Tab-separated table of C-alpha atoms in Angstrom:
chain	number	residue	atom	x	y	z
A	186	MET	CA	-195.889	95.853	10.820
A	187	SER	CA	-193.151	95.254	8.461
A	188	ILE	CA	-193.256	93.395	5.128
A	189	GLY	CA	-189.706	91.965	4.880
A	190	SER	CA	-186.704	93.094	2.870
A	191	TYR	CA	-186.819	92.152	-0.819
A	192	SER	CA	-186.050	93.388	-4.369
A	193	CYS	CA	-187.332	92.319	-7.696
A	194	ASP	CA	-185.286	90.902	-10.686
A	195	GLU	CA	-187.090	91.993	-13.846
A	196	SER	CA	-185.772	88.881	-15.849
A	197	ASP	CA	-187.933	86.369	-14.018
A	198	GLY	CA	-189.908	88.104	-11.224
A	199	ASP	CA	-187.901	86.431	-8.366
A	200	ALA	CA	-187.541	88.204	-5.085
A	201	SER	CA	-184.128	88.334	-3.444
A	202	PRO	CA	-182.679	89.732	-0.128
A	203	ALA	CA	-182.140	93.496	0.078
A	204	ALA	CA	-180.084	95.530	2.425
A	205	HIS	CA	-182.969	97.464	4.008
A	206	GLN	CA	-186.266	96.963	5.554
A	207	LEU	CA	-189.585	98.320	4.233
A	208	SER	CA	-192.721	98.933	6.204
A	209	CYS	CA	-196.226	99.350	5.026
A	210	ASP	CA	-196.216	102.993	5.836
A	211	ASP	CA	-192.920	103.508	3.949
A	212	LEU	CA	-194.127	101.590	0.809
A	213	ALA	CA	-195.649	104.385	-1.278
A	214	TYR	CA	-198.430	103.665	-3.730
A	215	GLY	CA	-196.866	102.531	-7.023
A	216	LEU	CA	-193.416	102.564	-5.643
A	217	ASP	CA	-191.060	100.776	-8.002
A	218	ALA	CA	-193.967	99.636	-10.098
A	219	GLN	CA	-191.910	99.655	-13.189
A	220	ASP	CA	-189.326	97.258	-11.687
A	221	CYS	CA	-191.536	95.070	-9.540
A	222	ASP	CA	-195.323	95.051	-10.117
A	223	HIS	CA	-195.962	93.121	-6.909
A	224	MET	CA	-194.355	95.785	-4.823
A	225	ALA	CA	-196.832	98.288	-6.133
A	226	ALA	CA	-199.654	95.729	-5.379
A	227	ILE	CA	-198.679	95.467	-1.698
A	228	GLY	CA	-198.285	99.192	-1.399
A	229	MET	CA	-201.886	99.568	-2.811
A	230	PHE	CA	-203.279	97.271	-0.140
A	231	ALA	CA	-201.244	98.880	2.618
A	232	GLN	CA	-202.837	102.213	1.893
A	233	GLY	CA	-206.371	100.980	0.878
A	234	ARG	CA	-206.008	102.290	-2.598
A	235	ASN	CA	-206.838	100.916	-6.066
A	236	ASP	CA	-204.637	101.120	-9.077
A	237	TYR	CA	-206.974	100.135	-11.894
A	238	GLY	CA	-205.720	103.150	-13.905
A	239	ASP	CA	-202.151	101.886	-13.929
A	240	ASN	CA	-202.306	98.111	-13.657
A	241	GLY	CA	-205.979	97.226	-14.291
A	242	ARG	CA	-206.682	95.949	-10.669
A	243	VAL	CA	-209.490	96.738	-8.292
A	244	TRP	CA	-209.205	95.726	-4.602
A	245	ILE	CA	-212.524	94.080	-3.613
A	246	GLY	CA	-211.694	93.190	0.039
A	247	ALA	CA	-209.647	91.300	2.373
A	248	ASP	CA	-210.360	87.734	3.392
A	249	GLY	CA	-208.367	87.293	6.644
A	250	PRO	CA	-205.677	89.218	8.349
A	251	ASN	CA	-203.132	88.592	5.518
A	252	THR	CA	-204.945	87.545	2.484
A	253	PHE	CA	-206.321	90.125	0.110
A	254	ILE	CA	-208.452	89.546	-3.079
A	255	PHE	CA	-208.794	91.947	-5.909
A	256	ILE	CA	-209.733	91.414	-9.624
A	257	ASN	CA	-207.721	92.445	-12.765
A	258	ALA	CA	-208.929	94.111	-15.863
A	259	ALA	CA	-210.037	90.707	-17.361
A	260	GLY	CA	-212.345	90.141	-14.436
A	261	VAL	CA	-210.095	87.170	-13.102
A	262	PRO	CA	-210.032	87.040	-9.175
A	263	ILE	CA	-206.519	87.321	-7.870
A	264	THR	CA	-205.585	86.243	-4.341
A	265	LEU	CA	-202.518	87.902	-2.760
A	266	ILE	CA	-200.970	86.552	0.492
A	267	VAL	CA	-198.649	88.515	2.698
A	268	TRP	CA	-196.573	86.674	5.323
A	269	TYR	CA	-195.381	88.907	8.202
A	270	LYS	CA	-191.785	89.023	9.162
A	271	ALA	CA	-190.991	88.257	12.707
A	272	PRO	CA	-188.124	90.214	14.435
A	273	GLY	CA	-184.821	88.427	13.736
A	274	ASP	CA	-186.094	86.154	11.160
A	275	ASP	CA	-183.790	85.716	8.250
A	276	ALA	CA	-186.407	84.924	5.641
A	277	ALA	CA	-185.792	86.604	2.424
A	278	SER	CA	-189.222	87.473	1.271
A	279	PHE	CA	-192.710	87.391	2.405
A	280	MET	CA	-195.297	87.638	-0.444
A	281	ASN	CA	-196.821	85.441	-3.135
A	282	VAL	CA	-199.215	86.590	-5.745
A	283	ARG	CA	-201.404	83.870	-6.978
A	284	GLN	CA	-202.429	85.339	-10.315
A	285	PRO	CA	-203.095	83.511	-13.614
A	286	GLY	CA	-200.267	84.271	-15.978
A	287	THR	CA	-197.947	85.659	-13.366
A	288	ASN	CA	-195.033	83.802	-11.945
A	289	PRO	CA	-195.169	83.416	-8.189
A	290	VAL	CA	-192.389	85.178	-6.241
A	291	LYS	CA	-189.991	82.696	-4.715
A	292	MET	CA	-189.603	82.477	-0.974
A	293	SER	CA	-187.776	80.207	1.381
A	294	ALA	CA	-189.543	77.080	2.445
A	295	ALA	CA	-188.586	77.676	6.193
A	296	ALA	CA	-190.038	81.035	6.004
A	297	ALA	CA	-193.209	79.725	4.476
A	298	GLU	CA	-193.528	77.065	7.062
A	299	GLN	CA	-192.882	79.280	10.057
A	300	GLN	CA	-194.850	82.314	8.996
A	301	GLN	CA	-197.868	81.319	6.840
A	302	PRO	CA	-201.087	81.768	8.865
A	303	ALA	CA	-203.505	78.874	9.675
A	304	PRO	CA	-205.271	77.758	6.636
A	305	THR	CA	-208.888	78.644	6.463
A	306	ALA	CA	-209.759	77.459	2.982
A	307	THR	CA	-208.160	76.230	-0.135
A	308	ALA	CA	-207.979	78.729	-2.963
A	309	GLU	CA	-208.188	77.327	-6.512
A	310	VAL	CA	-206.968	79.759	-9.093
A	311	VAL	CA	-208.984	79.934	-12.407
A	312	PRO	CA	-206.501	78.749	-15.108
A	313	THR	CA	-206.247	80.523	-18.252
A	314	PRO	CA	-204.199	79.958	-21.492
A	315	GLU	CA	-201.557	82.479	-20.270
A	316	SER	CA	-201.015	80.651	-17.040
A	317	ALA	CA	-200.846	77.274	-18.861
A	318	ASN	CA	-197.860	78.574	-20.870
A	319	ALA	CA	-196.169	80.432	-18.043
A	320	PRO	CA	-192.738	79.032	-17.085
A	321	ASP	CA	-192.338	77.290	-13.823
A	322	THR	CA	-190.015	79.435	-11.670
A	323	THR	CA	-190.099	77.132	-8.545
A	324	GLY	CA	-186.935	75.235	-7.726
A	325	ALA	CA	-185.449	73.103	-5.172
A	326	ALA	CA	-185.245	75.979	-2.640
A	327	ALA	CA	-188.660	77.304	-3.553
A	328	ALA	CA	-191.694	77.163	-1.408
A	329	PRO	CA	-194.404	74.634	-2.306
A	330	GLU	CA	-197.937	76.026	-3.303
A	331	ILE	CA	-199.478	77.610	-0.337
A	332	PRO	CA	-202.895	75.930	0.702
A	333	GLY	CA	-203.737	78.786	3.113
A	334	ALA	CA	-205.141	81.168	0.424
A	335	PRO	CA	-208.924	81.195	0.708
A	336	ALA	CA	-211.201	81.318	-2.307
A	337	PRO	CA	-212.759	84.590	-3.244
A	338	THR	CA	-216.013	85.375	-1.376
A	339	ALA	CA	-219.441	84.968	-3.090
A	340	GLU	CA	-219.768	88.783	-2.760
A	341	ALA	CA	-216.460	89.251	-4.556
A	342	GLU	CA	-217.405	86.887	-7.345
A	343	ALA	CA	-220.650	88.638	-7.910
A	344	GLU	CA	-218.994	91.960	-8.260
A	345	ALA	CA	-216.194	90.697	-10.531
A	346	PRO	CA	-217.047	91.021	-14.326
A	347	VAL	CA	-217.164	87.904	-16.433
A	348	PRO	CA	-213.926	87.409	-18.446
A	349	SER	CA	-214.400	88.177	-22.000
A	350	GLU	CA	-212.999	85.747	-24.729
A	351	ALA	CA	-213.971	88.113	-27.602
A	352	LYS	CA	-211.181	89.536	-29.600
A	353	GLU	CA	-211.258	92.698	-31.519
A	354	PRO	CA	-211.843	92.149	-35.257
A	355	PRO	CA	-208.787	93.060	-37.395
A	356	ALA	CA	-208.796	96.459	-38.670
A	357	GLU	CA	-210.402	96.641	-42.167
A	358	ALA	CA	-207.813	96.708	-45.047
A	359	THR	CA	-207.334	100.067	-46.606
A	360	PRO	CA	-208.690	100.638	-50.235
A	361	ILE	CA	-205.006	100.580	-51.435
A	362	ALA	CA	-204.271	97.328	-49.752
A	363	GLN	CA	-207.482	95.853	-51.176
A	364	LEU	CA	-206.457	96.957	-54.630
A	365	TRP	CA	-202.952	95.467	-54.192
A	366	THR	CA	-204.714	92.169	-53.225
A	367	ALA	CA	-206.727	92.344	-56.331
A	368	ALA	CA	-203.695	93.128	-58.306
A	369	LYS	CA	-201.799	90.179	-57.061
A	370	ALA	CA	-204.680	87.919	-57.818
A	371	THR	CA	-204.527	88.526	-61.530
A	372	GLY	CA	-200.959	87.121	-61.803
A	373	HIS	CA	-199.711	90.000	-64.119
A	374	PRO	CA	-197.022	91.819	-62.274
A	375	GLU	CA	-196.619	95.151	-64.227
A	376	VAL	CA	-198.444	98.327	-64.950
A	377	TRP	CA	-196.944	101.201	-67.073
A	378	GLY	CA	-193.499	99.776	-66.708
A	379	VAL	CA	-193.718	99.620	-62.949
A	380	THR	CA	-193.189	96.203	-61.404
A	381	LEU	CA	-195.890	96.083	-58.763
A	382	ALA	CA	-194.869	95.635	-55.142
A	383	ASP	CA	-196.287	96.131	-51.586
A	384	PRO	CA	-197.650	99.652	-51.746
A	385	GLU	CA	-196.817	100.196	-48.008
A	386	SER	CA	-193.212	100.354	-49.011
A	387	HIS	CA	-193.219	100.919	-52.759
A	388	VAL	CA	-194.304	104.369	-53.673
A	389	PRO	CA	-194.606	103.763	-57.521
A	390	THR	CA	-197.165	101.052	-56.891
A	391	ARG	CA	-199.063	103.233	-54.435
A	392	ILE	CA	-199.170	105.955	-57.033
A	393	ILE	CA	-200.750	103.588	-59.696
A	394	LEU	CA	-203.250	102.138	-57.254
A	395	GLN	CA	-204.300	105.596	-56.065
A	396	LYS	CA	-204.761	106.631	-59.681
A	397	TYR	CA	-207.236	103.827	-60.190
A	398	LEU	CA	-209.082	104.981	-57.140
A	399	ASN	CA	-209.122	108.598	-58.228
A	400	ALA	CA	-210.360	107.585	-61.636
A	401	ASN	CA	-213.455	106.029	-60.004
A	402	ASP	CA	-213.985	108.805	-57.442
A	403	GLY	CA	-212.980	106.477	-54.591
A	404	ASP	CA	-215.424	103.761	-55.467
A	405	LEU	CA	-213.363	100.609	-54.486
A	406	ASP	CA	-215.399	98.131	-56.439
A	407	LYS	CA	-215.074	100.036	-59.695
A	408	ALA	CA	-211.406	100.669	-59.153
A	409	LYS	CA	-210.757	96.954	-58.636
A	410	ASP	CA	-212.681	96.024	-61.827
A	411	GLN	CA	-210.812	98.622	-63.855
A	412	LEU	CA	-207.403	97.623	-62.348
A	413	THR	CA	-208.186	94.002	-63.019
A	414	LYS	CA	-209.159	94.663	-66.703
A	415	THR	CA	-206.051	96.748	-67.097
A	416	LEU	CA	-203.750	93.935	-65.857
A	417	GLU	CA	-205.552	91.370	-68.009
A	418	TRP	CA	-205.274	93.739	-71.014
A	419	ARG	CA	-201.672	94.280	-70.449
A	420	ALA	CA	-200.974	90.515	-70.025
A	421	LYS	CA	-202.616	89.998	-73.425
A	422	THR	CA	-201.403	92.998	-75.349
A	423	LYS	CA	-197.796	93.190	-73.841
A	424	PRO	CA	-197.531	97.016	-74.275
A	425	LEU	CA	-193.760	96.948	-73.226
A	426	GLU	CA	-193.004	94.673	-76.217
A	427	LEU	CA	-194.847	97.086	-78.496
A	428	VAL	CA	-192.173	99.727	-77.620
A	429	LYS	CA	-189.619	97.467	-79.047
A	430	LYS	CA	-191.605	96.717	-82.218
A	431	THR	CA	-190.768	98.461	-85.498
A	432	PHE	CA	-193.684	99.859	-87.409
A	433	SER	CA	-194.196	100.900	-90.999
A	434	LYS	CA	-192.566	104.117	-91.834
A	435	ALA	CA	-194.820	104.744	-94.805
A	436	LYS	CA	-197.809	104.575	-92.474
A	437	PHE	CA	-196.607	106.341	-89.352
A	438	ASP	CA	-193.728	108.560	-90.164
A	439	GLY	CA	-193.932	111.942	-88.467
A	440	LEU	CA	-197.314	111.160	-86.808
A	441	GLY	CA	-196.255	110.728	-83.160
A	442	HIS	CA	-193.621	112.229	-80.809
A	443	VAL	CA	-192.855	112.422	-77.148
A	444	THR	CA	-190.984	115.380	-75.606
A	445	LYS	CA	-189.820	115.964	-72.168
A	446	TYR	CA	-188.926	119.321	-70.554
A	447	LEU	CA	-187.136	119.752	-67.226
A	448	GLN	CA	-186.753	122.538	-64.742
A	449	ASP	CA	-182.976	122.807	-63.936
A	450	GLY	CA	-182.114	122.094	-60.357
A	451	SER	CA	-185.643	120.610	-59.435
A	452	ALA	CA	-185.949	117.227	-57.934
A	453	GLU	CA	-189.822	117.601	-57.637
A	454	PRO	CA	-192.225	115.775	-59.883
A	455	GLU	CA	-193.660	119.214	-60.822
A	456	GLY	CA	-190.156	120.046	-62.310
A	457	LYS	CA	-190.877	117.618	-65.320
A	458	GLU	CA	-193.344	118.062	-68.043
A	459	VAL	CA	-194.034	115.336	-70.723
A	460	PHE	CA	-195.930	115.823	-73.987
A	461	THR	CA	-197.300	113.262	-76.496
A	462	TRP	CA	-197.888	114.815	-79.942
A	463	ASN	CA	-200.167	113.252	-82.501
A	464	ILE	CA	-199.740	115.000	-85.858
A	465	TYR	CA	-202.735	113.688	-87.747
A	466	GLY	CA	-202.330	116.331	-90.411
A	467	GLY	CA	-199.357	114.415	-91.489
A	468	VAL	CA	-201.254	111.365	-92.533
A	469	LYS	CA	-200.440	110.485	-96.110
A	470	SER	CA	-202.998	107.780	-96.632
A	471	ILE	CA	-206.005	107.332	-94.378
A	472	ASP	CA	-206.478	103.743	-95.707
A	473	GLU	CA	-202.883	102.814	-94.904
A	474	THR	CA	-202.638	104.532	-91.511
A	475	PHE	CA	-206.147	103.620	-90.204
A	476	GLY	CA	-207.129	100.691	-92.344
A	477	ASN	CA	-205.568	98.032	-90.035
A	478	LEU	CA	-207.236	98.983	-86.668
A	479	GLU	CA	-205.106	96.577	-84.568
A	480	GLU	CA	-201.796	97.956	-86.069
A	481	PHE	CA	-202.861	101.445	-85.526
A	482	LEU	CA	-203.855	100.756	-81.992
A	483	ASP	CA	-200.400	99.025	-81.355
A	484	TRP	CA	-198.572	101.991	-82.682
A	485	ARG	CA	-200.721	104.365	-80.554
A	486	VAL	CA	-200.132	102.397	-77.389
A	487	ALA	CA	-196.348	102.222	-78.149
A	488	LEU	CA	-196.349	105.984	-78.258
A	489	MET	CA	-198.123	106.227	-74.956
A	490	GLU	CA	-195.723	103.753	-73.427
A	491	LEU	CA	-192.743	105.857	-74.548
A	492	ALA	CA	-194.346	108.825	-72.735
A	493	LEU	CA	-194.810	106.786	-69.503
A	494	GLN	CA	-190.929	105.921	-69.787
A	495	GLU	CA	-190.232	109.685	-69.788
A	496	LEU	CA	-192.725	110.236	-66.927
A	497	ASP	CA	-190.766	107.566	-65.038
A	498	ILE	CA	-193.314	106.650	-62.349
A	499	SER	CA	-191.027	103.684	-61.328
A	500	SER	CA	-188.542	106.158	-59.782
A	501	ALA	CA	-191.203	108.291	-58.024
A	502	THR	CA	-190.614	108.826	-54.300
A	503	LYS	CA	-193.580	111.252	-53.554
A	504	ALA	CA	-196.965	109.647	-53.189
A	505	ILE	CA	-200.220	111.190	-54.560
A	506	THR	CA	-203.711	111.794	-53.042
A	507	ALA	CA	-207.181	112.252	-54.356
A	508	ASP	CA	-206.219	115.971	-54.737
A	509	TYR	CA	-202.579	115.991	-55.504
A	510	ASP	CA	-201.118	114.137	-58.625
A	511	PRO	CA	-198.169	115.671	-60.637
A	512	TYR	CA	-197.602	112.442	-62.674
A	513	LYS	CA	-199.659	113.408	-65.676
A	514	ILE	CA	-198.938	114.088	-69.393
A	515	PHE	CA	-200.022	116.872	-71.756
A	516	GLN	CA	-201.373	115.656	-75.112
A	517	VAL	CA	-201.461	117.654	-78.313
A	518	HIS	CA	-203.564	116.573	-81.266
A	519	ASP	CA	-202.776	118.512	-84.383
A	520	TYR	CA	-205.411	118.331	-87.176
A	521	LYS	CA	-203.985	120.810	-89.550
A	522	SER	CA	-204.859	120.096	-93.237
A	523	ILE	CA	-207.318	117.480	-92.347
A	524	SER	CA	-210.735	117.731	-93.827
A	525	PHE	CA	-213.591	117.104	-91.367
A	526	LEU	CA	-216.419	117.393	-93.979
A	527	ARG	CA	-216.266	113.605	-94.798
A	528	GLN	CA	-214.586	111.393	-92.270
A	529	SER	CA	-213.873	107.787	-93.366
A	530	PRO	CA	-215.236	104.999	-91.346
A	531	GLN	CA	-211.618	103.840	-90.593
A	532	VAL	CA	-210.888	107.117	-88.916
A	533	LYS	CA	-214.086	107.043	-86.889
A	534	SER	CA	-213.492	103.549	-85.814
A	535	ALA	CA	-209.782	104.217	-84.908
A	536	SER	CA	-210.793	107.323	-83.004
A	537	ALA	CA	-213.508	105.464	-80.976
A	538	GLU	CA	-211.325	102.418	-80.264
A	539	THR	CA	-208.311	104.514	-79.140
A	540	ILE	CA	-210.511	106.540	-76.795
A	541	LYS	CA	-212.072	103.402	-75.203
A	542	VAL	CA	-208.700	101.593	-74.806
A	543	PHE	CA	-207.040	104.589	-73.309
A	544	ALA	CA	-209.852	105.436	-70.811
A	545	GLN	CA	-209.840	101.835	-69.641
A	546	ASN	CA	-206.064	101.254	-69.306
A	547	TYR	CA	-204.449	104.624	-68.839
A	548	PRO	CA	-206.579	106.373	-66.162
A	549	GLU	CA	-205.514	109.670	-64.567
A	550	LEU	CA	-202.611	110.222	-66.858
A	551	LEU	CA	-204.013	113.127	-68.701
A	552	LYS	CA	-202.971	116.615	-67.484
A	553	GLU	CA	-204.599	118.537	-70.284
A	554	LYS	CA	-205.406	117.652	-73.927
A	555	PHE	CA	-204.988	120.294	-76.756
A	556	PHE	CA	-206.749	120.041	-80.064
A	557	VAL	CA	-205.094	122.467	-82.364
A	558	ASN	CA	-205.837	123.642	-85.857
A	559	VAL	CA	-209.365	122.394	-85.442
A	560	PRO	CA	-212.171	123.589	-87.714
A	561	ALA	CA	-215.278	124.709	-85.933
A	562	ILE	CA	-217.365	121.874	-87.518
A	563	MET	CA	-215.320	119.326	-85.835
A	564	GLY	CA	-217.901	117.585	-83.592
A	565	PHE	CA	-217.633	113.838	-84.000
A	566	VAL	CA	-214.543	113.490	-81.987
A	567	TYR	CA	-216.176	114.975	-78.879
A	568	ALA	CA	-219.240	112.851	-79.467
A	569	PHE	CA	-217.064	109.761	-79.155
A	570	MET	CA	-215.178	111.076	-76.213
A	571	LYS	CA	-218.408	111.710	-74.163
A	572	LEU	CA	-219.273	108.016	-74.615
A	573	PHE	CA	-216.069	106.683	-72.928
A	574	VAL	CA	-214.478	109.578	-71.001
A	575	ALA	CA	-215.554	110.831	-67.549
A	576	PRO	CA	-217.040	114.387	-67.366
A	577	LYS	CA	-214.144	115.559	-65.253
A	578	THR	CA	-211.739	114.547	-67.972
A	579	ILE	CA	-213.673	116.242	-70.731
A	580	LYS	CA	-213.068	119.535	-68.854
A	581	LYS	CA	-209.325	119.112	-69.602
A	582	PHE	CA	-209.929	119.127	-73.317
A	583	HIS	CA	-209.073	122.446	-75.109
A	584	PRO	CA	-209.947	122.840	-78.843
A	585	MET	CA	-207.918	125.564	-80.517
A	586	SER	CA	-208.355	126.864	-84.166
A	587	ASN	CA	-204.827	128.231	-84.238
A	588	GLY	CA	-202.012	125.945	-83.200
A	589	GLY	CA	-199.534	129.013	-82.873
A	590	ASN	CA	-201.222	130.054	-79.693
A	591	LEU	CA	-200.399	126.845	-77.935
A	592	ALA	CA	-197.303	128.276	-76.177
A	593	VAL	CA	-199.206	130.708	-74.065
A	594	GLU	CA	-201.196	127.887	-72.431
A	595	PHE	CA	-198.410	126.804	-69.962
A	596	GLY	CA	-197.719	129.900	-67.898
A	597	GLU	CA	-198.628	128.043	-64.635
A	598	SER	CA	-196.109	125.208	-65.183
A	599	LYS	CA	-193.328	124.776	-62.769
A	600	VAL	CA	-190.961	124.403	-65.677
A	601	VAL	CA	-189.950	128.042	-66.223
A	602	GLY	CA	-190.391	129.134	-69.844
A	603	LEU	CA	-191.937	125.964	-70.951
A	604	GLY	CA	-194.067	127.684	-73.804
A	605	GLU	CA	-190.755	128.975	-75.359
A	606	ARG	CA	-189.191	125.638	-75.574
A	607	LEU	CA	-192.092	124.221	-77.874
A	608	PRO	CA	-191.519	124.129	-81.521
A	609	ALA	CA	-191.995	127.383	-83.541
A	610	ASN	CA	-195.213	126.345	-85.271
A	611	TYR	CA	-196.757	126.074	-81.825
A	612	GLY	CA	-195.728	129.612	-80.593
A	613	GLY	CA	-192.326	128.514	-79.173
A	614	LYS	CA	-188.734	128.896	-80.065
A	615	GLY	CA	-187.661	125.302	-79.741
A	616	ALA	CA	-186.477	122.745	-82.379
A	617	GLU	CA	-188.842	120.915	-84.542
A	618	LEU	CA	-190.572	117.841	-83.083
A	619	ASP	CA	-188.545	115.647	-85.372
A	620	GLU	CA	-185.395	116.853	-83.646
A	621	GLN	CA	-186.405	117.197	-79.993
A	622	GLY	CA	-188.868	114.298	-79.833
A	623	ARG	CA	-188.749	110.523	-80.085
A	624	GLY	CA	-191.433	108.117	-81.320
A	625	PRO	CA	-192.087	104.450	-81.995
A	626	LEU	CA	-189.425	102.580	-84.023
A	627	LEU	CA	-190.074	102.842	-87.745
A	628	GLU	CA	-188.488	101.276	-90.931
């Protein structure tokens, strides 16, 4: 038997005359399936084969000499009717797929009237939302709906799976995405000089959020809590404004510096090393420097924010992970000429509060911390640190009795000759901190 000549237009699924004839034997399984899905279906029936793997259909039987029934992947019964082409008949096409959500293929009314078989039953197609929204492709020359397609048999309905309305739940948001949601909820848009944005496309924001995750060993709830508190603290304290603030030269002159060292020709984040230097041995009056705790903390935060400006996370293009993070700072605390036999309450209070504020609001920014020119009896500082700093951070602390040995500690840095670029009193050959460093504004 022959199935009439036709071709398929992808734009609307209409059949149109073609210049050649196709027979069932010639219509190979899956032929032109990409261009016309209906052709593949007829080829499937002609050869008695299923195409569930390609198109999600299983043939469940024939219900008459020219009516076939199959089910799709959703379990919806589909009736396919084939009209045979009589010799010499000029009808353009001879098939109609009555499938929810699929536009019927147009055929001539004359051909339908002449060639459709005697009706045996009326097939009622199960409506779906997709079919309700499908555009009507019938027109003045299109055939009316064919009543001769029988309903699926009881046996076919029993075998057909029940259509499922359940939708897969949305994928759970990643920890970074959830932190971003928490950050937006606080209303403060900035951390460490970075204006927060969607971490999917903004690497600096992703770095910051990942640091909060890393600081809490991947515990999302703890990371959210710390990030929220940081944002609230920054909204209240306004650290970026403290960088512009002028502090008392009598109280803080020479006590804090920030230095930056670059590897020539390197665009990698490892090619930059940033240091903060706290020269507590230069304190002229403990009462003046540490007496006003709020003022001291403002000055100390301003120094840290200057270091973050040099670190320049806002320009970063390389994301971090739980194991890789080059965006960190060296800290050096010089206690030369300080007596640790009797520590004033002001110093102890300033030390404890500074450690607490920094642990809460500047996580995962410390690369290593060196305490230089430290007497052996210095113990109270570590006692305070252990109260507020994570054990993995404590491991980064290095007490040194001789500050002149500091330069040899940086042999693994990607900045070649880093130790030699430090000031001479720390074992290097570089200029003094007053010359090569910068600090908070003083007057």
